[in-house]
Short mmCIF file of C-alpha atoms in Angstrom, two decimals:
data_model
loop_
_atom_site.label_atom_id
_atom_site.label_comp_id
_atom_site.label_asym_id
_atom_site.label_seq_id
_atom_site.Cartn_x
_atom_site.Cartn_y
_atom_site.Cartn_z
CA UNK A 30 9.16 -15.90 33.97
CA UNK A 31 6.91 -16.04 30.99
CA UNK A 32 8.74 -14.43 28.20
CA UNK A 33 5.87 -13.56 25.93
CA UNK A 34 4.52 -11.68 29.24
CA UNK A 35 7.58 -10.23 29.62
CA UNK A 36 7.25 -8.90 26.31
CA UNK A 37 3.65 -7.22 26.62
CA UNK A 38 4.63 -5.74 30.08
CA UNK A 39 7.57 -4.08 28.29
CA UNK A 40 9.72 -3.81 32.14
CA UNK A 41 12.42 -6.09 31.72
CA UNK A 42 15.63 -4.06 30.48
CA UNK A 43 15.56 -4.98 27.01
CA UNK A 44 12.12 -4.17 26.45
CA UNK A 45 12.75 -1.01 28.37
CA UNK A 46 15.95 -0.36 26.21
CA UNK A 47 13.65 -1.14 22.59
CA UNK A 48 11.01 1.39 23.65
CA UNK A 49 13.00 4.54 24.61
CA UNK A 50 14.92 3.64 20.98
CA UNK A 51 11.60 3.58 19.14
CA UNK A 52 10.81 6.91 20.81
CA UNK A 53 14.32 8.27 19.70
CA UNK A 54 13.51 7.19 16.30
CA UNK A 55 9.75 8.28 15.90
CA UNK A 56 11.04 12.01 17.78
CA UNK A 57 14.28 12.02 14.63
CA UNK A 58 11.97 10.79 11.97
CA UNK A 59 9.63 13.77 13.03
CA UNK A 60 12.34 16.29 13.45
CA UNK A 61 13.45 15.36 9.57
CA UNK A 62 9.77 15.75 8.24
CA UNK A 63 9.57 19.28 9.74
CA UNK A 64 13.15 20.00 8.00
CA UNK A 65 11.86 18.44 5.06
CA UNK A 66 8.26 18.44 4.97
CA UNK A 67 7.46 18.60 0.79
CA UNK A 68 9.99 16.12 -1.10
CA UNK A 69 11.56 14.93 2.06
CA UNK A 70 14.81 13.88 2.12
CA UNK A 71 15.14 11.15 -0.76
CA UNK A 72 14.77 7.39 -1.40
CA UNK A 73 17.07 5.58 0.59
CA UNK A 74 18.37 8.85 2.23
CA UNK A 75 17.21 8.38 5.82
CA UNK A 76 19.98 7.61 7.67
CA UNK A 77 22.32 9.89 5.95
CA UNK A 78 19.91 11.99 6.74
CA UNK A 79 19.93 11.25 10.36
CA UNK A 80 23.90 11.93 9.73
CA UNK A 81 23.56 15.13 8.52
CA UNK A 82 20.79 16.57 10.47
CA UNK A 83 20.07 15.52 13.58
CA UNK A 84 23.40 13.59 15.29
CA UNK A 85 27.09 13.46 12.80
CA UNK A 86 28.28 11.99 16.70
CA UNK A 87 26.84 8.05 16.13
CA UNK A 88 28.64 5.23 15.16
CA UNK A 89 27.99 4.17 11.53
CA UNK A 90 25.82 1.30 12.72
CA UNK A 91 24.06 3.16 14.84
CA UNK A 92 21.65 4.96 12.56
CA UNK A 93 18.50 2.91 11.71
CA UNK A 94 15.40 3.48 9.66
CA UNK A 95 12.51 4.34 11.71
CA UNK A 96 10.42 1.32 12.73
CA UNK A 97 7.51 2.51 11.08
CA UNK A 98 6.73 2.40 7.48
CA UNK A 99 4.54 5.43 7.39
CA UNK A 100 7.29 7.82 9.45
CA UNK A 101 9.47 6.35 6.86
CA UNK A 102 7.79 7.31 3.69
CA UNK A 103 7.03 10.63 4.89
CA UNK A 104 10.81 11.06 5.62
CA UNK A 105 12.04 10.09 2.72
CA UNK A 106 9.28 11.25 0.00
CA UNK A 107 7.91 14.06 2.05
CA UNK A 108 4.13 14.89 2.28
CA UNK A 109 3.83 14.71 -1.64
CA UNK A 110 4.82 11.51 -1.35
CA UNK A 111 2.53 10.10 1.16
CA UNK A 112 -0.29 11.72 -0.13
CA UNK A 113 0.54 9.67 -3.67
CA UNK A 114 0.85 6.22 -1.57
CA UNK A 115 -2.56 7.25 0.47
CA UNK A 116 -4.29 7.61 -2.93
CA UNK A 117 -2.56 4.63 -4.51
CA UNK A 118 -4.06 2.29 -1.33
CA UNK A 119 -7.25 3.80 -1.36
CA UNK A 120 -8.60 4.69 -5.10
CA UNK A 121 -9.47 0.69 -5.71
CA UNK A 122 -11.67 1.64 -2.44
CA UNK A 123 -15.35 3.05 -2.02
CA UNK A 124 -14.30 5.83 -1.36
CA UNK A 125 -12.71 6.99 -4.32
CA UNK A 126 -15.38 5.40 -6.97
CA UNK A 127 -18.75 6.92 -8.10
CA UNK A 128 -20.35 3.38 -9.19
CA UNK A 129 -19.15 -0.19 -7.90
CA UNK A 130 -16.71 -1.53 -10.69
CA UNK A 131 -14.31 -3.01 -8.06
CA UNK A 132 -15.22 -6.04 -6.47
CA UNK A 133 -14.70 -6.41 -2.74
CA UNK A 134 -12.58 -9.11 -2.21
CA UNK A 135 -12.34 -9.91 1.48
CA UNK A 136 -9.26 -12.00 1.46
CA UNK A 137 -7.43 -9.24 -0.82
CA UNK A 138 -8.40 -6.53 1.93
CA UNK A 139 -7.55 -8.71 4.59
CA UNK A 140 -3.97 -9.15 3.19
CA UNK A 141 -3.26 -5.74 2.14
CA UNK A 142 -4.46 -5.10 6.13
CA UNK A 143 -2.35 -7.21 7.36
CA UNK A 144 0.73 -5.77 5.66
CA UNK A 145 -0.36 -1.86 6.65
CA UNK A 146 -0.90 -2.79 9.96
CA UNK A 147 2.56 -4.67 9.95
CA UNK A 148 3.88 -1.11 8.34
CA UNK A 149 2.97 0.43 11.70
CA UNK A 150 5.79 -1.36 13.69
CA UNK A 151 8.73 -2.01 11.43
CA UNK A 152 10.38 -0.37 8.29
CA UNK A 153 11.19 -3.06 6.20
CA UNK A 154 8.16 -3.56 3.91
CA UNK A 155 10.13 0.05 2.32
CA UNK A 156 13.56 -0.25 3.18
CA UNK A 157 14.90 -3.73 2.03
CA UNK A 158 14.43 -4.94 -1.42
CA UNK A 159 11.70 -8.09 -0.14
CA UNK A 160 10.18 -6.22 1.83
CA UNK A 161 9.48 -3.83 -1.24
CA UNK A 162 8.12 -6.96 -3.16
CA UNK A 163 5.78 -8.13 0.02
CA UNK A 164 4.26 -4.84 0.21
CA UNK A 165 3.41 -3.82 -3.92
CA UNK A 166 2.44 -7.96 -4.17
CA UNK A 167 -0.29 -7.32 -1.60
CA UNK A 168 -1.30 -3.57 -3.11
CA UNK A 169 -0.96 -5.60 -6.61
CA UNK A 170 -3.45 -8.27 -4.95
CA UNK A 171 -5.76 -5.52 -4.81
CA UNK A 172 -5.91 -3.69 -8.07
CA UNK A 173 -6.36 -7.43 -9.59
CA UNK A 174 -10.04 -7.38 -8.80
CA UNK A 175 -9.96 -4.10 -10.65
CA UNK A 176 -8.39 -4.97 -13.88
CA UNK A 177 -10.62 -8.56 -13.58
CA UNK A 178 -13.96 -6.75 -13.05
CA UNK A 179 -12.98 -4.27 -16.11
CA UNK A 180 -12.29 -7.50 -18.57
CA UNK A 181 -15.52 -8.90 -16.95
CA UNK A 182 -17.21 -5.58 -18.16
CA UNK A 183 -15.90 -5.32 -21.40
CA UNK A 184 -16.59 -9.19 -22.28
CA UNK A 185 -20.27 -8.49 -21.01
CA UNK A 186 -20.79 -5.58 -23.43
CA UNK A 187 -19.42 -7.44 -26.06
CA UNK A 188 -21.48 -10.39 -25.90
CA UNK A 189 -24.34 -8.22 -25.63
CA UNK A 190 -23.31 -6.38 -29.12
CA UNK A 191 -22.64 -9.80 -30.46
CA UNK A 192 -26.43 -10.94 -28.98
CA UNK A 193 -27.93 -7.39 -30.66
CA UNK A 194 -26.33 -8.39 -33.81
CA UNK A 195 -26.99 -12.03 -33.91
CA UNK A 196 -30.75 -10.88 -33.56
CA UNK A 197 -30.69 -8.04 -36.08
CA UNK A 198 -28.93 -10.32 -38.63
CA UNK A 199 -32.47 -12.91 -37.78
CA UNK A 200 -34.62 -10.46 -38.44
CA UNK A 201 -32.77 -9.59 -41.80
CA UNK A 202 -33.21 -13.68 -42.83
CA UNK A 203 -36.91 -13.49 -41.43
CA UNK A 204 -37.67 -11.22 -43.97
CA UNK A 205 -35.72 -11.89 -47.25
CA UNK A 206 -37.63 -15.17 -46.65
CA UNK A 207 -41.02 -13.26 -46.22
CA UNK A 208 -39.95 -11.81 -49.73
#
């Protein structure tokens, strides 16, 4: 048997037994966002959470962070708090600005993709400490294009002062000497 097949067909026991889990956990995460929809249930709080409110029965290493970064937020900081990560991904974005002073910068999109789209099947670009890192490095990546497009803005303006004055001060020389 092929075992990356295996893998996509999802029938062999294993991959049977991961799925139904994933379920469980997306069907918890969702019960403790309705319990909690606002300010959620806290930073690092989940699985207490899942303690307290939805199953006190489990063994201790048992309870799990949901495999999905965006189930996880939401848990833990509650609809405020995704709404302040939506607008922290997207305001370097189109979307958010009246005139172009980001660049685009394919490569930083396509790794700040790459780790969102990794967010959709595992929790620990929030819940471990490296994972933390990988995920405000790539979000960092792309507010750099921001602050570098500002300084490129600013030094542009200031050469052009500097060009005005250079000129003004000529004209000044032209005509003391014409005097």
């Amino acid at each position: 048997r092929d075992p990356f097949l295996s893998r996509l067909r999802g029938i062999e026991p294993l991959e049977v037994r991961s799925r139904e889990e994933r379920i469980s956990q997306y069907e918890e995460s969702l019960s403790l966002i309705l319990s909690h929809p606002l300010h959620g249930v806290g930073i690092g709080q989940y699985t207490l959470a899942l303690h307290d409110d939805i199953d006190a029965t489990r063994e201790s290493f048992v309870y799990q962070p949901v495999h999905n970064l965006y189930l996880l937020l939401t848990s833990e900081l509650g609809l405020i708090g995704l709404f302040f990560f939506t607008f922290l991904i997207l305001y370097p974005t189109p979307l958010f600005q009246t005139r172009s002073r980001f660049v685009l910068v394919p490569s930083h999109y396509a790794i700040l993709g790459a780790v969102l789209f990794m967010g959709l099947f595992d929790h620990y670009l929030w819940s471990l400490q490296s994972g933390r890192w990988i995920l405000f490095l790539a979000i960092g990546l792309f507010y750099q294009t921001e602050f570098l497009m500002r300084k490129k803005e600013e030094l542009k303006a200031e050469k052009e002062a500097l060009r005005r004055e250079k000129f003004r001060l000529l004209k000044e020389i032209e005509k003391q000497k014409r005097s």
